[in-house]
GROMACS .gro file of N, CA and C in nm:
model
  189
    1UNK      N    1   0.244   1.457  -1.572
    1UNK     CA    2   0.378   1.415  -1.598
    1UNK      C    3   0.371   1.289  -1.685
    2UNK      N    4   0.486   1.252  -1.765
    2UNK     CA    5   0.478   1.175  -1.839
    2UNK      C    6   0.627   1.084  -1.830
    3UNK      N    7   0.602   0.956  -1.853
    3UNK     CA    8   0.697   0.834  -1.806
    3UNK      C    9   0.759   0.772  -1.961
    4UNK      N   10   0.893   0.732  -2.014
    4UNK     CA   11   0.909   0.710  -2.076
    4UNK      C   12   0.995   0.628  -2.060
    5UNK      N   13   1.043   0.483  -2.137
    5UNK     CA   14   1.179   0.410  -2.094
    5UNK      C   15   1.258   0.388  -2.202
    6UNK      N   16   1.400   0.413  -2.112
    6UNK     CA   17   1.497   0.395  -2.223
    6UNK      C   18   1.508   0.270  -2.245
    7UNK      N   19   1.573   0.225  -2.388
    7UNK     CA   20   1.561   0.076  -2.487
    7UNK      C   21   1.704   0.047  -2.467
    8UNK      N   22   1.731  -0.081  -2.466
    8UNK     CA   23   1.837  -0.162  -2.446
    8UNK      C   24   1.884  -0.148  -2.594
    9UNK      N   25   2.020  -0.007  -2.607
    9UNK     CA   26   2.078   0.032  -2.760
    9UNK      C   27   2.201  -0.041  -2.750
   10UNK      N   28   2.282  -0.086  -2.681
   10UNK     CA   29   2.448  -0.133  -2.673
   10UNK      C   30   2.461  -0.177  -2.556
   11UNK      N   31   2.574  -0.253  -2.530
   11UNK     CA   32   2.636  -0.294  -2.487
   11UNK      C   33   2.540  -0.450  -2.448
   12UNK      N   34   2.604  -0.553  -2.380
   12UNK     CA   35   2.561  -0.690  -2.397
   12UNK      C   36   2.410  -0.730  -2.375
   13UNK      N   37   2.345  -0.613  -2.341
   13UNK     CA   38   2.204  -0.671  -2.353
   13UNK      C   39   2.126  -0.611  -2.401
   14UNK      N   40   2.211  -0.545  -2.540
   14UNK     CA   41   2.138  -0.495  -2.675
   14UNK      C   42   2.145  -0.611  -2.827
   15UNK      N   43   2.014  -0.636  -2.835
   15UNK     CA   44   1.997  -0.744  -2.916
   15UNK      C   45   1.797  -0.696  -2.996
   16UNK      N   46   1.766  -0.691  -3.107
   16UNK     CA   47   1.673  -0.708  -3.203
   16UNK      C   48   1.531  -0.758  -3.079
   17UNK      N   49   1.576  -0.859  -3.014
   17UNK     CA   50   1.428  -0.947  -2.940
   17UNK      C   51   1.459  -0.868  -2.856
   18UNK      N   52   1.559  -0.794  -2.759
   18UNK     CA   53   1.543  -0.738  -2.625
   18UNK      C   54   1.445  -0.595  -2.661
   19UNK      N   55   1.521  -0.533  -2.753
   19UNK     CA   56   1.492  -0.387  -2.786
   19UNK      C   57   1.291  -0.385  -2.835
   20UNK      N   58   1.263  -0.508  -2.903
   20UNK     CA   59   1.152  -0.531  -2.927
   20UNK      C   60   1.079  -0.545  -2.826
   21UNK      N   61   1.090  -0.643  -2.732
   21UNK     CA   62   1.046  -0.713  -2.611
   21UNK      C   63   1.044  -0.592  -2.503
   22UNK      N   64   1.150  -0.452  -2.479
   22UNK     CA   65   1.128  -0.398  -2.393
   22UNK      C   66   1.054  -0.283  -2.431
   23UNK      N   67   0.984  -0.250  -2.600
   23UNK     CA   68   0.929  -0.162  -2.616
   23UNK      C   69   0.760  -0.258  -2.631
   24UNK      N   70   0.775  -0.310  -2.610
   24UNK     CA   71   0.625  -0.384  -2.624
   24UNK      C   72   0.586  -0.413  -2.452
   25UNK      N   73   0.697  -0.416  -2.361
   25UNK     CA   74   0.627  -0.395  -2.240
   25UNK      C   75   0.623  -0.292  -2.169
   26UNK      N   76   0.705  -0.175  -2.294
   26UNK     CA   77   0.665  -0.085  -2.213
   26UNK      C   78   0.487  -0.008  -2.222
   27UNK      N   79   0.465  -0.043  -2.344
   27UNK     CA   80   0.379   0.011  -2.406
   27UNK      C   81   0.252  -0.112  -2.347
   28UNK      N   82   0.275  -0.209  -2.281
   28UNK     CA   83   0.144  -0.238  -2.237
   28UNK      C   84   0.142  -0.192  -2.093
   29UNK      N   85   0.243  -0.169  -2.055
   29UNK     CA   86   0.253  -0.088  -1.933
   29UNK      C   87   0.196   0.049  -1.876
   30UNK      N   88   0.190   0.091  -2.032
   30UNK     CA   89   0.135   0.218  -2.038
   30UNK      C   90   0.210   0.360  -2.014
   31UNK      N   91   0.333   0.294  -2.048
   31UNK     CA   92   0.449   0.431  -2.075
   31UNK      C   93   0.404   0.536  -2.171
   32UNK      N   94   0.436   0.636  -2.186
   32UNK     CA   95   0.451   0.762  -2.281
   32UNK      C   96   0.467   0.757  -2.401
   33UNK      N   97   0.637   0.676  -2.362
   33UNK     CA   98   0.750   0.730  -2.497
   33UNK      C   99   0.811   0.625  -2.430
   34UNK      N  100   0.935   0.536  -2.547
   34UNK     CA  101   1.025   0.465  -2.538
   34UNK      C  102   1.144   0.559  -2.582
   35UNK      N  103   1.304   0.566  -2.565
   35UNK     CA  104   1.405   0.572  -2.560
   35UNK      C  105   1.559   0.550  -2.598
   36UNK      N  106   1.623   0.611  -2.671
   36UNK     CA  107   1.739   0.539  -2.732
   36UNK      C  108   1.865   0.639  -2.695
   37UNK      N  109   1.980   0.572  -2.614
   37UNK     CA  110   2.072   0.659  -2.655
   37UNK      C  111   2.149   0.644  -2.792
   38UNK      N  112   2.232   0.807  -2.816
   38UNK     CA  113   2.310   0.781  -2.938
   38UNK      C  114   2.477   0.838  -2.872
   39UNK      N  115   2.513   0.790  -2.988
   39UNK     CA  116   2.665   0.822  -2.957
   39UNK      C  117   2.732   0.834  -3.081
   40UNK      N  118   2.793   0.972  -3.138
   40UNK     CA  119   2.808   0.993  -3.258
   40UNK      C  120   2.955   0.947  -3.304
   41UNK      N  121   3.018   0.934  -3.151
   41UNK     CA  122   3.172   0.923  -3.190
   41UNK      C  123   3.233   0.866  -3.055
   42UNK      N  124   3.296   0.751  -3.052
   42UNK     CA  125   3.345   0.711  -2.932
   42UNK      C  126   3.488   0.633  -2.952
   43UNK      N  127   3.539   0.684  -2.856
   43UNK     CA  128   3.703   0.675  -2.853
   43UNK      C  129   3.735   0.497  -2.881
   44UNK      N  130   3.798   0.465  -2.925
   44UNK     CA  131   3.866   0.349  -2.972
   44UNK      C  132   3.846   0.258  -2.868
   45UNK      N  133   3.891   0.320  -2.757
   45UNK     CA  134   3.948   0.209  -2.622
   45UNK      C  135   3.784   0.167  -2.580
   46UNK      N  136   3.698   0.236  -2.573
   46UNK     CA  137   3.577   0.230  -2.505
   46UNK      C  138   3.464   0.145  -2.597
   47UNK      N  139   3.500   0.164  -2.724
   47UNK     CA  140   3.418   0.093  -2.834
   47UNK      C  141   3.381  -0.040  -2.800
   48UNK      N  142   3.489  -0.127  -2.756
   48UNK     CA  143   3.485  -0.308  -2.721
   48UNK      C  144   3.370  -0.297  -2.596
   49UNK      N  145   3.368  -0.184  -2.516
   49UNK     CA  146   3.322  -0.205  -2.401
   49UNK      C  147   3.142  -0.187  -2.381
   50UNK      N  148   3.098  -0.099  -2.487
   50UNK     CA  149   2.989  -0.048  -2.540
   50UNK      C  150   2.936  -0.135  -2.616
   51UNK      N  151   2.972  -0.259  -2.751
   51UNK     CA  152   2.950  -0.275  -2.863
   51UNK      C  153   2.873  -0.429  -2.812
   52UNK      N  154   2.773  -0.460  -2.890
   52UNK     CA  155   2.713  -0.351  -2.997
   52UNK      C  156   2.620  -0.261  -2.980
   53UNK      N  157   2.671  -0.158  -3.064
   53UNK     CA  158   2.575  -0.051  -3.020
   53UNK      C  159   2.468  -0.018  -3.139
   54UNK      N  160   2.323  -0.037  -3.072
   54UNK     CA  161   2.230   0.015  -3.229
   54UNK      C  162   2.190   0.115  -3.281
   55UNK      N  163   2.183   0.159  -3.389
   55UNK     CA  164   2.202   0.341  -3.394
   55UNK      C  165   2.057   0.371  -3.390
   56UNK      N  166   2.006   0.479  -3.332
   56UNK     CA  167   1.899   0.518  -3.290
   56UNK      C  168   1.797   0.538  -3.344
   57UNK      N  169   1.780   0.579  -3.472
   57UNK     CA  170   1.704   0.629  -3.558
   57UNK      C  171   1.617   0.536  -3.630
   58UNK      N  172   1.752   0.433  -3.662
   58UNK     CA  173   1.692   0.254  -3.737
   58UNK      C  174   1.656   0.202  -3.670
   59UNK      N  175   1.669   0.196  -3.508
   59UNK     CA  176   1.609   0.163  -3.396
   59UNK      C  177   1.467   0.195  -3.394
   60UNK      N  178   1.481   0.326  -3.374
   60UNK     CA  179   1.331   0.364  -3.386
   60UNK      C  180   1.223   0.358  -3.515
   61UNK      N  181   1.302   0.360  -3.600
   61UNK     CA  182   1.185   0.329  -3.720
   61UNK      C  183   1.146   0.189  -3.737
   62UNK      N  184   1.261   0.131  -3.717
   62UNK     CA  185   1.210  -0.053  -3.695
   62UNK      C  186   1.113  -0.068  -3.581
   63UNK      N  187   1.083  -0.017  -3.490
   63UNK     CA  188   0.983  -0.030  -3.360
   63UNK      C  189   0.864   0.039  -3.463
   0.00000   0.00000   0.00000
């Protein structure tokens, strides 16, 4: 079996040093795979509550 952790993408404790910082411990930890959710489209009202959110892909290629 294999262990992987999801990355801090949105909401207030998504930030550049967290997302960095939690894929570098995961990986001395000796995780699998690191993690991103996405969200292609989110309703107006919920946006403030989520934001900021980092999009996944630039996420992952910047790691």
């Amino acid at each position: 079996m294999k262990f992987g952790v999801i990355l801090p993408s949105y909401g207030a404790q998504s930030s550049r040093l967290a997302t960095v910082d939690t894929a570098l411990a995961a990986e001395s930890l000796g995780f699998d795979s690191v993690w991103t959710t996405d969200h292609l489209a989110l309703p107006q009202a919920d946006a403030a509550r989520f934001s900021p959110m980092l999009e996944s892909i630039t996420t992952l290629a910047y790691l």
